Coordinates of N, CA, C and O in Angstrom, one line a residue:
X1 N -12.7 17.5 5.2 CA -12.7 16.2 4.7 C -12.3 15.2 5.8 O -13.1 15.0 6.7
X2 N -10.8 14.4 5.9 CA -10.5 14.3 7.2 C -9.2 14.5 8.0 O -8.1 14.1 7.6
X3 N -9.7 15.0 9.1 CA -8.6 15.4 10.0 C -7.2 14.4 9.9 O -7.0 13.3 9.5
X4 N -6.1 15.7 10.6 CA -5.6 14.8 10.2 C -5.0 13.7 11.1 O -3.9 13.3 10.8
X5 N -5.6 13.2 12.2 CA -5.7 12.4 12.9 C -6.0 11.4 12.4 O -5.5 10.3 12.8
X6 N -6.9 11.4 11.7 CA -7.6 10.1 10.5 C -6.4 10.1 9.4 O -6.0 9.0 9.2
X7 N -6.1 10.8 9.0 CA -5.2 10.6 7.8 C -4.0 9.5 8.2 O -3.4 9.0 7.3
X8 N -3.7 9.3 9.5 CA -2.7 9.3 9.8 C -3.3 7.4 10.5 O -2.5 6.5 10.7
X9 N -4.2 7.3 10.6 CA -4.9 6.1 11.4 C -4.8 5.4 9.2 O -4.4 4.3 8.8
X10 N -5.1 6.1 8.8 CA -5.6 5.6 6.9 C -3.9 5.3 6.5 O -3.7 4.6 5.5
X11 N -2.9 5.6 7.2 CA -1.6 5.9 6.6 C -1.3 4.6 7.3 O -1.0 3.6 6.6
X12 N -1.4 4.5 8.7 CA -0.9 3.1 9.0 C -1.6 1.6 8.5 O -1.1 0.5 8.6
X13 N -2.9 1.9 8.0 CA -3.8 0.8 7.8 C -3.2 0.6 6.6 O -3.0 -0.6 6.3
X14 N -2.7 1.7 5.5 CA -2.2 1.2 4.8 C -0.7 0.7 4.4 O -0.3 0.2 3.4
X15 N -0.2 1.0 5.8 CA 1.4 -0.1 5.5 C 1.2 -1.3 6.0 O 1.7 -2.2 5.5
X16 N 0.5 -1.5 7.1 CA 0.1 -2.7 7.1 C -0.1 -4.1 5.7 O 0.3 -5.2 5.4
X17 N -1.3 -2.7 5.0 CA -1.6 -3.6 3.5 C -0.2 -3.9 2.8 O 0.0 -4.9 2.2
X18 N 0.9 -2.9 3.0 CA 1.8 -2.7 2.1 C 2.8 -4.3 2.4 O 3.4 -5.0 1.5
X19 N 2.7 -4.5 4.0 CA 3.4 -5.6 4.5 C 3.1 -6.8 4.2 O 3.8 -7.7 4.2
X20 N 1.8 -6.7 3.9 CA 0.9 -7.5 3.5 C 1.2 -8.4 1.9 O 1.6 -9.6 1.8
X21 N 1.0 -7.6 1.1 CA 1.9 -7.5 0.1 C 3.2 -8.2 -0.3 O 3.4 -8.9 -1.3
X22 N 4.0 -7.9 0.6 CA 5.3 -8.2 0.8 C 5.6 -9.7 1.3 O 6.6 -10.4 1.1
X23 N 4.8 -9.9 1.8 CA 4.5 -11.1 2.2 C 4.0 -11.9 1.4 O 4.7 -12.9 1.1
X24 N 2.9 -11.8 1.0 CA 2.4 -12.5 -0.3 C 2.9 -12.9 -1.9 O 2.4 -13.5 -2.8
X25 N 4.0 -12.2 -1.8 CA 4.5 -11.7 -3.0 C 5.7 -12.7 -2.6 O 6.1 -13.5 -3.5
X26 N 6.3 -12.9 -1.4 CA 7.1 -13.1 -1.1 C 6.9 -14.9 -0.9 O 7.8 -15.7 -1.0
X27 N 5.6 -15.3 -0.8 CA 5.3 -16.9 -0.6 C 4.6 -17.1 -2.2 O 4.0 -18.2 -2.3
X28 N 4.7 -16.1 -3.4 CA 4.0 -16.9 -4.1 C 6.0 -16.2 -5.5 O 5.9 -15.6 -6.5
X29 N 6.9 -16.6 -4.8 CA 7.8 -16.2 -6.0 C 7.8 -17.5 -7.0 O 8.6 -17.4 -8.1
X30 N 7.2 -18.5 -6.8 CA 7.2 -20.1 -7.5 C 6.0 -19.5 -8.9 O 6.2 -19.5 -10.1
X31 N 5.0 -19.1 -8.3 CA 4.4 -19.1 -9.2 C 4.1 -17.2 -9.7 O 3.6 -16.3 -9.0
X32 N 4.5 -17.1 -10.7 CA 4.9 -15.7 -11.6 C 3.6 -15.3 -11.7 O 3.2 -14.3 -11.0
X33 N 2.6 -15.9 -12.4 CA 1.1 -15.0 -12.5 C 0.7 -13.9 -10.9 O 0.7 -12.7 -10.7
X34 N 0.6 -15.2 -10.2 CA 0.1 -14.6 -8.4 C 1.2 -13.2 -8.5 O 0.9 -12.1 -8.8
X35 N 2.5 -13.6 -8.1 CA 3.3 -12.7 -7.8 C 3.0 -11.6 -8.6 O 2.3 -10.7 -8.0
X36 N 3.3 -11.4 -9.9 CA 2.8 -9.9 -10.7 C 1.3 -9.5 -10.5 O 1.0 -8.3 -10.7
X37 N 0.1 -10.4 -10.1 CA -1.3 -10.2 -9.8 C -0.5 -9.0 -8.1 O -0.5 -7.8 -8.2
X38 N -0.1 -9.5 -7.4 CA 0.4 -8.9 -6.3 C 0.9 -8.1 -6.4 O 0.4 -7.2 -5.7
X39 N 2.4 -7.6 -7.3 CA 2.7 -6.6 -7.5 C 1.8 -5.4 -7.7 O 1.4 -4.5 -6.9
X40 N 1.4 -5.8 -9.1 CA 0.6 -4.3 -9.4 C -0.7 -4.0 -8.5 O -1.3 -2.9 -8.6
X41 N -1.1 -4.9 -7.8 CA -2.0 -4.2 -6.3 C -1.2 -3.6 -5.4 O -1.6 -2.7 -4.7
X42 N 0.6 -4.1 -5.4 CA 1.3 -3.0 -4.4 C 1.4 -1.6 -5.2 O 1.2 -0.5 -4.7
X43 N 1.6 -1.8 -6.1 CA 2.1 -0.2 -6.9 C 1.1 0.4 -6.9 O 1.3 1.6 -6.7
X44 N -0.4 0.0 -7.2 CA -1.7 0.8 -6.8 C -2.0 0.8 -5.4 O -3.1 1.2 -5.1
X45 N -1.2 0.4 -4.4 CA -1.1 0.8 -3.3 C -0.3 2.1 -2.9 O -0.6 3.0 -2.2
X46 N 0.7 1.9 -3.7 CA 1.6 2.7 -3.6 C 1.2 4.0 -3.7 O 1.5 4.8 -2.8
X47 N 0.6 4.5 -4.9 CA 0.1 5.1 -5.2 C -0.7 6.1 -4.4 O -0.4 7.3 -4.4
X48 N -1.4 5.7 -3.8 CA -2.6 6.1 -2.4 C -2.0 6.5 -1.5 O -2.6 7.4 -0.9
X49 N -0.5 6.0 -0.6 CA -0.2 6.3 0.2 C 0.8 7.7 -0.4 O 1.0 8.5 0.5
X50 N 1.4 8.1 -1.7 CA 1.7 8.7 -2.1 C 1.0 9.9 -2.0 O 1.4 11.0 -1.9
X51 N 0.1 9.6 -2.1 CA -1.2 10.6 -2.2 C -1.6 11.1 -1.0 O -2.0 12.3 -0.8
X52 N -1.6 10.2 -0.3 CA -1.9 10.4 1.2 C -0.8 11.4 1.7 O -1.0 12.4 2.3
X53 N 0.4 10.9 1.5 CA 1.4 11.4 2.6 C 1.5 13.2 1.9 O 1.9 14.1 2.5
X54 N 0.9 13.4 0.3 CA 1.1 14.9 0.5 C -0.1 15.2 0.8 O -0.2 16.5 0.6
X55 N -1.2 14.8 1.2 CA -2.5 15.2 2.0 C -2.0 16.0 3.7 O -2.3 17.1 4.3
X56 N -1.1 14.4 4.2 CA -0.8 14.9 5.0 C -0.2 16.0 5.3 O -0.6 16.9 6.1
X57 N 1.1 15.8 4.4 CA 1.9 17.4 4.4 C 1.0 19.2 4.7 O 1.3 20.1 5.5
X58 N 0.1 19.3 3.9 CA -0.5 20.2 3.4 C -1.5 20.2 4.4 O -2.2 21.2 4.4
X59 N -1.7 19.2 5.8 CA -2.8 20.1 6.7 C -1.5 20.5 8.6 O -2.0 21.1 9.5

């Protein structure tokens, strides 16, 4: 599937996203819709890198 050199290139792209996130979440605390729209794209982020890091584990 992929090495795990890739796994690990997919792991940083996605804390980037995660920073991303953090940020966004972090300039829209005025307005509550955006912010919770933001959240739950981090926790389905979350998710993936969860997933990812026991991929990584296991090669």
């Amino acid at each position: 599937m992929f090495s795990k050199e890739e796994l690990l290139v997919i792991e940083d792209a996605l804390k980037i996203a995660d920073a991303e996130y953090i940020r966004l979440i972090e300039e829209n605390k005025n307005n509550k819709n955006r912010m919770v729209a933001f959240n739950r794209k981090q926790k389905k982020l979350w998710l993936v890198q969860n997933k990812l890091k026991k991929l990584i584990e296991e090669k």
